Amino acid sequence: MLLQATHLHYAYPEAGREHTVLRDVSLSLQAGEHVALVGSSGSGKSTLLNLLGGIDVPASGEIQLAGKLFSRLREPELTLFRRQHIGFIYQQFNLIPTLTVAENIILPLALLGITADEQQQRLRYWLEAVQLPTRGAAFPDQLSGGEQQRVAIARALIHQPALVLADEPTGNLDAKTGALVLDLLFSLADAAQQTLLVVTHSRTVAERAGRILVMVDGGINEGIYGEITTTFD
Ligand SMILES: Nc1ncnc2c1ncn2[C@@H]1O[C@H](COP(=O)(O)OP(=O)(O)OP(=O)(O)O)[C@@H](O)[C@H]1O
Ligand SMILES: [Mg+2]
């Protein structure tokens, strides 16, 4: 078991009250499996991803990742743990506009204090892996959306995190580009035996995953393909 989350609760403060988004969410992910997380808009998918990725802390419940109870960590240990074990991919790419493609990709390595030599070595590998071997010196705004998302994939995987979390990674791409980006993400995660949790509104994306989880009313259900109809675009 790579990840085990149990009895997660989360609420956003709202005009003096609390708006509960996650109610008693439990899930587990096996090492190396690819899982889709679907559910209607506002059902709490991104909120859950932020908890699993250590960006937010659950109000109650536990998250164990790679044998470590990381939901109990606080700063600065939480940030260090996240940098070592987790990679994020967002719908909006979230590249740093003032850094080059190369600088964006090696950022996770720089933050972990990996030597400049090794950074450059891994950079060459990853620029090839995402099929952008000559674009290292470009800035994000000089790339197409699909190219930017490939940079984001390299950045999410370069430090070899055990868990890769992707929040609607093809949501801003046309169908053809999205399919290409998705192929790349799944095959690279496969090659590196990484566990992948992908939030999506696309049936095509969900069907690429080995397993599908459905968020409904702040809880999570194991989905059966044939029965899931309402949450896809
Ligand atoms: N920063 C925030 N402050 C207050 N409420 C929030 C915040 N972020 C999200 N919410 C609320 O929490 C609920 C869940 O939001 P979340 O973004 O997790 O949904 P989602 O399933 O990712 O939706 P989508 O498919 O549209 O991305 C929504 O009701 C949303 O309005
Ligand atoms: Mg979302």
PDB file of C-alpha atoms and ligand atoms in Angstrom:
ATOM      1  CA  MET A   1       0.000   0.000   0.000  1.00  0.00           C
ATOM      2  CA  LEU A   2       1.479   3.349  -0.985  1.00  0.00           C
ATOM      3  CA  LEU A   3      -1.175   5.665   0.366  1.00  0.00           C
ATOM      4  CA  GLN A   4      -3.856   5.168   2.957  1.00  0.00           C
ATOM      5  CA  ALA A   5      -6.210   7.970   3.915  1.00  0.00           C
ATOM      6  CA  THR A   6      -8.727   7.334   6.670  1.00  0.00           C
ATOM      7  CA  HIS A   7     -11.733   9.314   7.907  1.00  0.00           C
ATOM      8  CA  LEU A   8     -10.698  12.627   6.376  1.00  0.00           C
ATOM      9  CA  HIS A   9     -12.799  15.644   7.203  1.00  0.00           C
ATOM     10  CA  TYR A  10     -12.295  19.094   5.782  1.00  0.00           C
ATOM     11  CA  ALA A  11     -14.254  22.338   5.948  1.00  0.00           C
ATOM     12  CA  TYR A  12     -13.669  25.827   4.544  1.00  0.00           C
ATOM     13  CA  PRO A  13     -14.526  28.773   6.757  1.00  0.00           C
ATOM     14  CA  GLU A  14     -17.450  30.644   5.274  1.00  0.00           C
ATOM     15  CA  ALA A  15     -18.982  33.834   6.654  1.00  0.00           C
ATOM     16  CA  GLY A  16     -18.409  32.813  10.254  1.00  0.00           C
ATOM     17  CA  ARG A  17     -19.675  29.274   9.676  1.00  0.00           C
ATOM     18  CA  GLU A  18     -17.989  26.202   8.289  1.00  0.00           C
ATOM     19  CA  HIS A  19     -18.643  24.787   4.862  1.00  0.00           C
ATOM     20  CA  THR A  20     -17.952  21.054   5.126  1.00  0.00           C
ATOM     21  CA  VAL A  21     -16.527  19.668   1.898  1.00  0.00           C
ATOM     22  CA  LEU A  22     -15.129  16.273   2.871  1.00  0.00           C
ATOM     23  CA  ARG A  23     -17.060  13.993   5.222  1.00  0.00           C
ATOM     24  CA  ASP A  24     -15.328  10.868   6.357  1.00  0.00           C
ATOM     25  CA  VAL A  25     -13.334  10.177   3.203  1.00  0.00           C
ATOM     26  CA  SER A  26     -11.205   7.037   3.196  1.00  0.00           C
ATOM     27  CA  LEU A  27      -9.220   5.622   0.298  1.00  0.00           C
ATOM     28  CA  SER A  28      -6.103   3.684  -0.428  1.00  0.00           C
ATOM     29  CA  LEU A  29      -3.771   3.530  -3.399  1.00  0.00           C
ATOM     30  CA  GLN A  30      -1.509   0.599  -4.199  1.00  0.00           C
ATOM     31  CA  ALA A  31       2.025   1.311  -5.313  1.00  0.00           C
ATOM     32  CA  GLY A  32       2.135   1.757  -9.079  1.00  0.00           C
ATOM     33  CA  GLU A  33      -1.592   1.875  -9.744  1.00  0.00           C
ATOM     34  CA  HIS A  34      -3.319   4.546 -11.811  1.00  0.00           C
ATOM     35  CA  VAL A  35      -6.601   5.790 -10.400  1.00  0.00           C
ATOM     36  CA  ALA A  36      -9.107   8.322 -11.719  1.00  0.00           C
ATOM     37  CA  LEU A  37     -11.039  10.565  -9.351  1.00  0.00           C
ATOM     38  CA  VAL A  38     -14.305  11.843 -10.818  1.00  0.00           C
ATOM     39  CA  GLY A  39     -17.328  13.680  -9.474  1.00  0.00           C
ATOM     40  CA  SER A  40     -19.437  16.731 -10.221  1.00  0.00           C
ATOM     41  CA  SER A  41     -18.033  20.241 -10.007  1.00  0.00           C
ATOM     42  CA  GLY A  42     -17.738  21.341  -6.383  1.00  0.00           C
ATOM     43  CA  SER A  43     -17.843  17.793  -5.017  1.00  0.00           C
ATOM     44  CA  GLY A  44     -14.420  18.245  -3.377  1.00  0.00           C
ATOM     45  CA  LYS A  45     -11.934  16.575  -5.741  1.00  0.00           C
ATOM     46  CA  SER A  46      -9.354  19.376  -5.703  1.00  0.00           C
ATOM     47  CA  THR A  47      -9.779  19.767  -1.964  1.00  0.00           C
ATOM     48  CA  LEU A  48      -9.024  16.074  -1.488  1.00  0.00           C
ATOM     49  CA  LEU A  49      -6.005  16.277  -3.783  1.00  0.00           C
ATOM     50  CA  ASN A  50      -4.632  19.179  -1.746  1.00  0.00           C
ATOM     51  CA  LEU A  51      -4.922  17.096   1.426  1.00  0.00           C
ATOM     52  CA  LEU A  52      -3.338  14.012  -0.143  1.00  0.00           C
ATOM     53  CA  GLY A  53      -0.540  16.212  -1.464  1.00  0.00           C
ATOM     54  CA  GLY A  54       0.147  17.881   1.864  1.00  0.00           C
ATOM     55  CA  ILE A  55      -0.815  21.345   0.616  1.00  0.00           C
ATOM     56  CA  ASP A  56      -3.648  21.528   3.138  1.00  0.00           C
ATOM     57  CA  VAL A  57      -4.048  19.689   6.413  1.00  0.00           C
ATOM     58  CA  PRO A  58      -7.229  17.717   7.223  1.00  0.00           C
ATOM     59  CA  ALA A  59      -9.387  18.884  10.149  1.00  0.00           C
ATOM     60  CA  SER A  60      -9.383  15.254  11.267  1.00  0.00           C
ATOM     61  CA  GLY A  61      -8.365  11.894   9.862  1.00  0.00           C
ATOM     62  CA  GLU A  62      -5.001  10.501   8.890  1.00  0.00           C
ATOM     63  CA  ILE A  63      -2.955  10.149   5.720  1.00  0.00           C
ATOM     64  CA  GLN A  64      -0.169   7.645   5.544  1.00  0.00           C
ATOM     65  CA  LEU A  65       2.175   7.821   2.560  1.00  0.00           C
ATOM     66  CA  ALA A  66       5.115   5.494   1.990  1.00  0.00           C
ATOM     67  CA  GLY A  67       4.819   4.284   5.571  1.00  0.00           C
ATOM     68  CA  LYS A  68       4.856   7.770   7.088  1.00  0.00           C
ATOM     69  CA  LEU A  69       1.919   9.348   8.888  1.00  0.00           C
ATOM     70  CA  PHE A  70       2.407  12.616   7.098  1.00  0.00           C
ATOM     71  CA  SER A  71      -0.894  14.232   8.053  1.00  0.00           C
ATOM     72  CA  ARG A  72       0.655  14.749  11.475  1.00  0.00           C
ATOM     73  CA  LEU A  73       3.677  16.588  10.104  1.00  0.00           C
ATOM     74  CA  ARG A  74       3.889  20.338  10.451  1.00  0.00           C
ATOM     75  CA  GLU A  75       6.176  22.858   8.765  1.00  0.00           C
ATOM     76  CA  PRO A  76       8.975  22.644   7.813  1.00  0.00           C
ATOM     77  CA  GLU A  77       8.869  18.815   7.815  1.00  0.00           C
ATOM     78  CA  LEU A  78       5.622  18.789   5.827  1.00  0.00           C
ATOM     79  CA  THR A  79       7.130  20.798   2.964  1.00  0.00           C
ATOM     80  CA  LEU A  80      10.237  18.631   2.881  1.00  0.00           C
ATOM     81  CA  PHE A  81       8.160  15.438   2.825  1.00  0.00           C
ATOM     82  CA  ARG A  82       6.008  16.833   0.031  1.00  0.00           C
ATOM     83  CA  ARG A  83       9.036  17.832  -2.043  1.00  0.00           C
ATOM     84  CA  GLN A  84      10.506  14.350  -1.710  1.00  0.00           C
ATOM     85  CA  HIS A  85       7.476  12.173  -2.282  1.00  0.00           C
ATOM     86  CA  ILE A  86       4.857  14.041  -4.285  1.00  0.00           C
ATOM     87  CA  GLY A  87       4.580  15.525  -7.771  1.00  0.00           C
ATOM     88  CA  PHE A  88       1.734  17.824  -8.830  1.00  0.00           C
ATOM     89  CA  ILE A  89       0.257  18.550 -12.244  1.00  0.00           C
ATOM     90  CA  TYR A  90      -2.411  21.239 -12.597  1.00  0.00           C
ATOM     91  CA  GLN A  91      -4.982  22.137 -15.218  1.00  0.00           C
ATOM     92  CA  GLN A  92      -3.391  25.604 -15.631  1.00  0.00           C
ATOM     93  CA  PHE A  93       0.143  24.168 -15.945  1.00  0.00           C
ATOM     94  CA  ASN A  94       1.384  26.533 -13.172  1.00  0.00           C
ATOM     95  CA  LEU A  95       4.833  27.015 -14.661  1.00  0.00           C
ATOM     96  CA  ILE A  96       6.853  29.916 -13.310  1.00  0.00           C
ATOM     97  CA  PRO A  97       6.758  32.501 -16.110  1.00  0.00           C
ATOM     98  CA  THR A  98      10.082  34.158 -15.242  1.00  0.00           C
ATOM     99  CA  LEU A  99      12.009  30.878 -15.344  1.00  0.00           C
ATOM    100  CA  THR A 100      13.016  29.038 -18.516  1.00  0.00           C
ATOM    101  CA  VAL A 101      11.660  25.603 -19.356  1.00  0.00           C
ATOM    102  CA  ALA A 102      14.890  24.050 -18.059  1.00  0.00           C
ATOM    103  CA  GLU A 103      14.774  26.054 -14.838  1.00  0.00           C
ATOM    104  CA  ASN A 104      11.140  25.091 -14.272  1.00  0.00           C
ATOM    105  CA  ILE A 105      11.900  21.407 -14.750  1.00  0.00           C
ATOM    106  CA  ILE A 106      14.882  21.293 -12.392  1.00  0.00           C
ATOM    107  CA  LEU A 107      13.224  23.363  -9.684  1.00  0.00           C
ATOM    108  CA  PRO A 108      12.209  20.327  -7.561  1.00  0.00           C
ATOM    109  CA  LEU A 109      15.800  19.068  -7.691  1.00  0.00           C
ATOM    110  CA  ALA A 110      17.205  22.463  -6.747  1.00  0.00           C
ATOM    111  CA  LEU A 111      14.810  22.627  -3.780  1.00  0.00           C
ATOM    112  CA  LEU A 112      16.058  19.218  -2.632  1.00  0.00           C
ATOM    113  CA  GLY A 113      19.669  20.359  -2.825  1.00  0.00           C
ATOM    114  CA  ILE A 114      20.661  17.959  -5.611  1.00  0.00           C
ATOM    115  CA  THR A 115      24.001  18.856  -7.240  1.00  0.00           C
ATOM    116  CA  ALA A 116      24.066  21.008 -10.369  1.00  0.00           C
ATOM    117  CA  ASP A 117      25.731  18.194 -12.346  1.00  0.00           C
ATOM    118  CA  GLU A 118      22.989  15.735 -11.533  1.00  0.00           C
ATOM    119  CA  GLN A 119      20.321  18.381 -12.187  1.00  0.00           C
ATOM    120  CA  GLN A 120      21.691  18.852 -15.709  1.00  0.00           C
ATOM    121  CA  GLN A 121      21.941  15.127 -16.327  1.00  0.00           C
ATOM    122  CA  ARG A 122      18.355  14.491 -15.287  1.00  0.00           C
ATOM    123  CA  LEU A 123      17.199  17.576 -17.177  1.00  0.00           C
ATOM    124  CA  ARG A 124      18.561  16.188 -20.454  1.00  0.00           C
ATOM    125  CA  TYR A 125      16.750  12.910 -19.849  1.00  0.00           C
ATOM    126  CA  TRP A 126      13.444  14.605 -19.021  1.00  0.00           C
ATOM    127  CA  LEU A 127      13.539  17.089 -21.895  1.00  0.00           C
ATOM    128  CA  GLU A 128      13.808  14.051 -24.202  1.00  0.00           C
ATOM    129  CA  ALA A 129      11.183  12.102 -22.279  1.00  0.00           C
ATOM    130  CA  VAL A 130       8.566  14.816 -22.796  1.00  0.00           C
ATOM    131  CA  GLN A 131       9.686  15.346 -26.381  1.00  0.00           C
ATOM    132  CA  LEU A 132      11.036  18.870 -25.958  1.00  0.00           C
ATOM    133  CA  PRO A 133      14.773  18.270 -26.387  1.00  0.00           C
ATOM    134  CA  THR A 134      15.506  21.707 -27.877  1.00  0.00           C
ATOM    135  CA  ARG A 135      13.174  23.920 -25.840  1.00  0.00           C
ATOM    136  CA  GLY A 136      15.094  24.184 -22.569  1.00  0.00           C
ATOM    137  CA  ALA A 137      15.992  27.848 -23.046  1.00  0.00           C
ATOM    138  CA  ALA A 138      12.465  28.934 -23.976  1.00  0.00           C
ATOM    139  CA  PHE A 139      10.112  30.636 -21.550  1.00  0.00           C
ATOM    140  CA  PRO A 140       6.682  29.139 -20.805  1.00  0.00           C
ATOM    141  CA  ASP A 141       4.802  31.831 -22.759  1.00  0.00           C
ATOM    142  CA  GLN A 142       6.710  30.802 -25.886  1.00  0.00           C
ATOM    143  CA  LEU A 143       5.202  27.310 -25.737  1.00  0.00           C
ATOM    144  CA  SER A 144       1.801  25.935 -26.712  1.00  0.00           C
ATOM    145  CA  GLY A 145      -0.530  24.651 -24.015  1.00  0.00           C
ATOM    146  CA  GLY A 146       0.332  21.038 -24.752  1.00  0.00           C
ATOM    147  CA  GLU A 147       4.050  21.830 -24.614  1.00  0.00           C
ATOM    148  CA  GLN A 148       3.620  23.675 -21.316  1.00  0.00           C
ATOM    149  CA  GLN A 149       1.804  20.707 -19.841  1.00  0.00           C
ATOM    150  CA  ARG A 150       4.638  18.419 -20.976  1.00  0.00           C
ATOM    151  CA  VAL A 151       7.072  20.697 -19.132  1.00  0.00           C
ATOM    152  CA  ALA A 152       4.819  20.456 -16.079  1.00  0.00           C
ATOM    153  CA  ILE A 153       4.876  16.649 -16.358  1.00  0.00           C
ATOM    154  CA  ALA A 154       8.682  16.631 -16.443  1.00  0.00           C
ATOM    155  CA  ARG A 155       8.734  18.928 -13.416  1.00  0.00           C
ATOM    156  CA  ALA A 156       6.303  16.677 -11.537  1.00  0.00           C
ATOM    157  CA  LEU A 157       8.269  13.480 -12.212  1.00  0.00           C
ATOM    158  CA  ILE A 158      11.930  14.531 -12.240  1.00  0.00           C
ATOM    159  CA  HIS A 159      12.481  14.004  -8.509  1.00  0.00           C
ATOM    160  CA  GLN A 160      10.975  10.500  -8.799  1.00  0.00           C
ATOM    161  CA  PRO A 161       8.090  11.030  -6.377  1.00  0.00           C
ATOM    162  CA  ALA A 162       6.184   7.919  -5.345  1.00  0.00           C
ATOM    163  CA  LEU A 163       2.854   9.702  -5.777  1.00  0.00           C
ATOM    164  CA  VAL A 164       1.824  11.892  -8.705  1.00  0.00           C
ATOM    165  CA  LEU A 165      -1.345  13.951  -8.317  1.00  0.00           C
ATOM    166  CA  ALA A 166      -2.866  15.476 -11.442  1.00  0.00           C
ATOM    167  CA  ASP A 167      -5.854  17.832 -11.245  1.00  0.00           C
ATOM    168  CA  GLU A 168      -7.608  17.863 -14.631  1.00  0.00           C
ATOM    169  CA  PRO A 169      -4.300  17.697 -16.528  1.00  0.00           C
ATOM    170  CA  THR A 170      -6.004  17.854 -19.929  1.00  0.00           C
ATOM    171  CA  GLY A 171      -8.771  20.274 -18.941  1.00  0.00           C
ATOM    172  CA  ASN A 172      -7.188  23.198 -20.819  1.00  0.00           C
ATOM    173  CA  LEU A 173      -6.170  21.276 -23.930  1.00  0.00           C
ATOM    174  CA  ASP A 174      -8.029  20.351 -27.099  1.00  0.00           C
ATOM    175  CA  ALA A 175      -8.983  16.678 -27.454  1.00  0.00           C
ATOM    176  CA  LYS A 176      -6.059  15.682 -29.670  1.00  0.00           C
ATOM    177  CA  THR A 177      -3.399  17.476 -27.618  1.00  0.00           C
ATOM    178  CA  GLY A 178      -4.993  16.205 -24.432  1.00  0.00           C
ATOM    179  CA  ALA A 179      -4.796  12.618 -25.646  1.00  0.00           C
ATOM    180  CA  LEU A 180      -1.099  13.028 -26.466  1.00  0.00           C
ATOM    181  CA  VAL A 181      -0.319  14.599 -23.108  1.00  0.00           C
ATOM    182  CA  LEU A 182      -2.269  11.888 -21.339  1.00  0.00           C
ATOM    183  CA  ASP A 183      -0.446   9.102 -23.185  1.00  0.00           C
ATOM    184  CA  LEU A 184       2.827  10.635 -22.141  1.00  0.00           C
ATOM    185  CA  LEU A 185       1.790  11.033 -18.509  1.00  0.00           C
ATOM    186  CA  PHE A 186       0.503   7.470 -18.191  1.00  0.00           C
ATOM    187  CA  SER A 187       3.446   5.869 -19.955  1.00  0.00           C
ATOM    188  CA  LEU A 188       6.079   7.853 -18.036  1.00  0.00           C
ATOM    189  CA  ALA A 189       4.375   7.139 -14.711  1.00  0.00           C
ATOM    190  CA  ASP A 190       4.204   3.482 -15.731  1.00  0.00           C
ATOM    191  CA  ALA A 191       7.881   3.328 -16.654  1.00  0.00           C
ATOM    192  CA  ALA A 192       8.842   4.856 -13.309  1.00  0.00           C
ATOM    193  CA  GLN A 193       6.309   2.657 -11.424  1.00  0.00           C
ATOM    194  CA  GLN A 194       4.721   5.744  -9.969  1.00  0.00           C
ATOM    195  CA  THR A 195       1.289   5.874  -8.413  1.00  0.00           C
ATOM    196  CA  LEU A 196      -0.960   8.259 -10.291  1.00  0.00           C
ATOM    197  CA  LEU A 197      -4.188   9.865  -9.085  1.00  0.00           C
ATOM    198  CA  VAL A 198      -5.878  11.864 -11.839  1.00  0.00           C
ATOM    199  CA  VAL A 199      -8.887  14.114 -11.321  1.00  0.00           C
ATOM    200  CA  THR A 200     -10.894  14.372 -14.499  1.00  0.00           C
ATOM    201  CA  HIS A 201     -14.244  15.231 -16.059  1.00  0.00           C
ATOM    202  CA  SER A 202     -13.377  13.210 -19.146  1.00  0.00           C
ATOM    203  CA  ARG A 203     -14.587   9.668 -19.623  1.00  0.00           C
ATOM    204  CA  THR A 204     -11.662   8.959 -21.959  1.00  0.00           C
ATOM    205  CA  VAL A 205      -9.200   9.928 -19.258  1.00  0.00           C
ATOM    206  CA  ALA A 206     -11.046   7.984 -16.559  1.00  0.00           C
ATOM    207  CA  GLU A 207     -11.090   4.865 -18.705  1.00  0.00           C
ATOM    208  CA  ARG A 208      -7.321   4.968 -19.037  1.00  0.00           C
ATOM    209  CA  ALA A 209      -7.008   4.440 -15.290  1.00  0.00           C
ATOM    210  CA  GLY A 210      -7.100   1.001 -13.709  1.00  0.00           C
ATOM    211  CA  ARG A 211      -9.628   2.081 -11.113  1.00  0.00           C
ATOM    212  CA  ILE A 212     -12.110   4.860 -10.692  1.00  0.00           C
ATOM    213  CA  LEU A 213     -13.214   6.678  -7.551  1.00  0.00           C
ATOM    214  CA  VAL A 214     -16.344   8.819  -7.470  1.00  0.00           C
ATOM    215  CA  MET A 215     -16.887  11.747  -5.106  1.00  0.00           C
ATOM    216  CA  VAL A 216     -20.469  12.280  -4.061  1.00  0.00           C
ATOM    217  CA  ASP A 217     -21.708  14.508  -1.233  1.00  0.00           C
ATOM    218  CA  GLY A 218     -18.301  14.813   0.376  1.00  0.00           C
ATOM    219  CA  GLY A 219     -17.734  11.060   0.396  1.00  0.00           C
ATOM    220  CA  ILE A 220     -16.063   8.633  -1.959  1.00  0.00           C
ATOM    221  CA  ASN A 221     -17.346   5.519  -3.728  1.00  0.00           C
ATOM    222  CA  GLU A 222     -15.596   2.919  -5.780  1.00  0.00           C
ATOM    223  CA  GLY A 223     -17.015   3.392  -9.270  1.00  0.00           C
ATOM    224  CA  ILE A 224     -18.114   0.891 -11.852  1.00  0.00           C
ATOM    225  CA  TYR A 225     -17.587   2.193 -15.384  1.00  0.00           C
ATOM    226  CA  GLY A 226     -21.000   1.287 -16.746  1.00  0.00           C
ATOM    227  CA  GLU A 227     -22.803   2.999 -13.887  1.00  0.00           C
ATOM    228  CA  ILE A 228     -21.001   6.326 -14.062  1.00  0.00           C
ATOM    229  CA  THR A 229     -22.837   8.646 -16.389  1.00  0.00           C
ATOM    230  CA  THR A 230     -23.543  11.956 -14.760  1.00  0.00           C
ATOM    231  CA  THR A 231     -20.127  13.358 -13.964  1.00  0.00           C
ATOM    232  CA  PHE A 232     -18.445  13.380 -17.362  1.00  0.00           C
ATOM    233  CA  ASP A 233     -18.355  16.234 -19.864  1.00  0.00           C
TER     234      ASP A 233
HETATM  235  N1  LIG B   1     -10.546  28.282  -0.896  1.00  0.00           N
HETATM  236  C1  LIG B   1     -11.823  27.976  -0.690  1.00  0.00           C
HETATM  237  N2  LIG B   1     -12.569  28.667   0.222  1.00  0.00           N
HETATM  238  C2  LIG B   1     -13.861  28.358   0.441  1.00  0.00           C
HETATM  239  N3  LIG B   1     -14.517  27.378  -0.202  1.00  0.00           N
HETATM  240  C3  LIG B   1     -13.845  26.665  -1.113  1.00  0.00           C
HETATM  241  C4  LIG B   1     -12.468  26.928  -1.417  1.00  0.00           C
HETATM  242  N4  LIG B   1     -12.056  26.047  -2.370  1.00  0.00           N
HETATM  243  C5  LIG B   1     -13.132  25.296  -2.655  1.00  0.00           C
HETATM  244  N5  LIG B   1     -14.195  25.644  -1.906  1.00  0.00           N
HETATM  245  C6  LIG B   1     -15.528  25.015  -1.921  1.00  0.00           C
HETATM  246  O1  LIG B   1     -15.380  23.642  -1.624  1.00  0.00           O
HETATM  247  C7  LIG B   1     -16.205  22.825  -2.432  1.00  0.00           C
HETATM  248  C8  LIG B   1     -15.344  21.824  -3.171  1.00  0.00           C
HETATM  249  O2  LIG B   1     -14.468  22.503  -4.054  1.00  0.00           O
HETATM  250  P1  LIG B   1     -13.392  21.755  -4.928  1.00  0.00           P
HETATM  251  O3  LIG B   1     -12.597  22.804  -5.621  1.00  0.00           O
HETATM  252  O4  LIG B   1     -12.652  20.780  -4.099  1.00  0.00           O
HETATM  253  O5  LIG B   1     -14.323  20.965  -5.951  1.00  0.00           O
HETATM  254  P2  LIG B   1     -13.952  20.138  -7.262  1.00  0.00           P
HETATM  255  O6  LIG B   1     -14.601  18.801  -7.129  1.00  0.00           O
HETATM  256  O7  LIG B   1     -12.490  20.170  -7.487  1.00  0.00           O
HETATM  257  O8  LIG B   1     -14.706  20.956  -8.416  1.00  0.00           O
HETATM  258  P3  LIG B   1     -14.287  21.188  -9.966  1.00  0.00           P
HETATM  259  O9  LIG B   1     -14.627  19.912 -10.698  1.00  0.00           O
HETATM  260  O10 LIG B   1     -15.160  22.324 -10.398  1.00  0.00           O
HETATM  261  O11 LIG B   1     -12.830  21.529 -10.024  1.00  0.00           O
HETATM  262  C9  LIG B   1     -16.974  23.788  -3.342  1.00  0.00           C
HETATM  263  O12 LIG B   1     -18.222  23.999  -2.756  1.00  0.00           O
HETATM  264  C10 LIG B   1     -16.144  25.046  -3.306  1.00  0.00           C
HETATM  265  O13 LIG B   1     -16.962  26.180  -3.470  1.00  0.00           O
HETATM  266 MG    MG B   2     -11.266  20.984  -8.952  1.00  0.00          MG
END
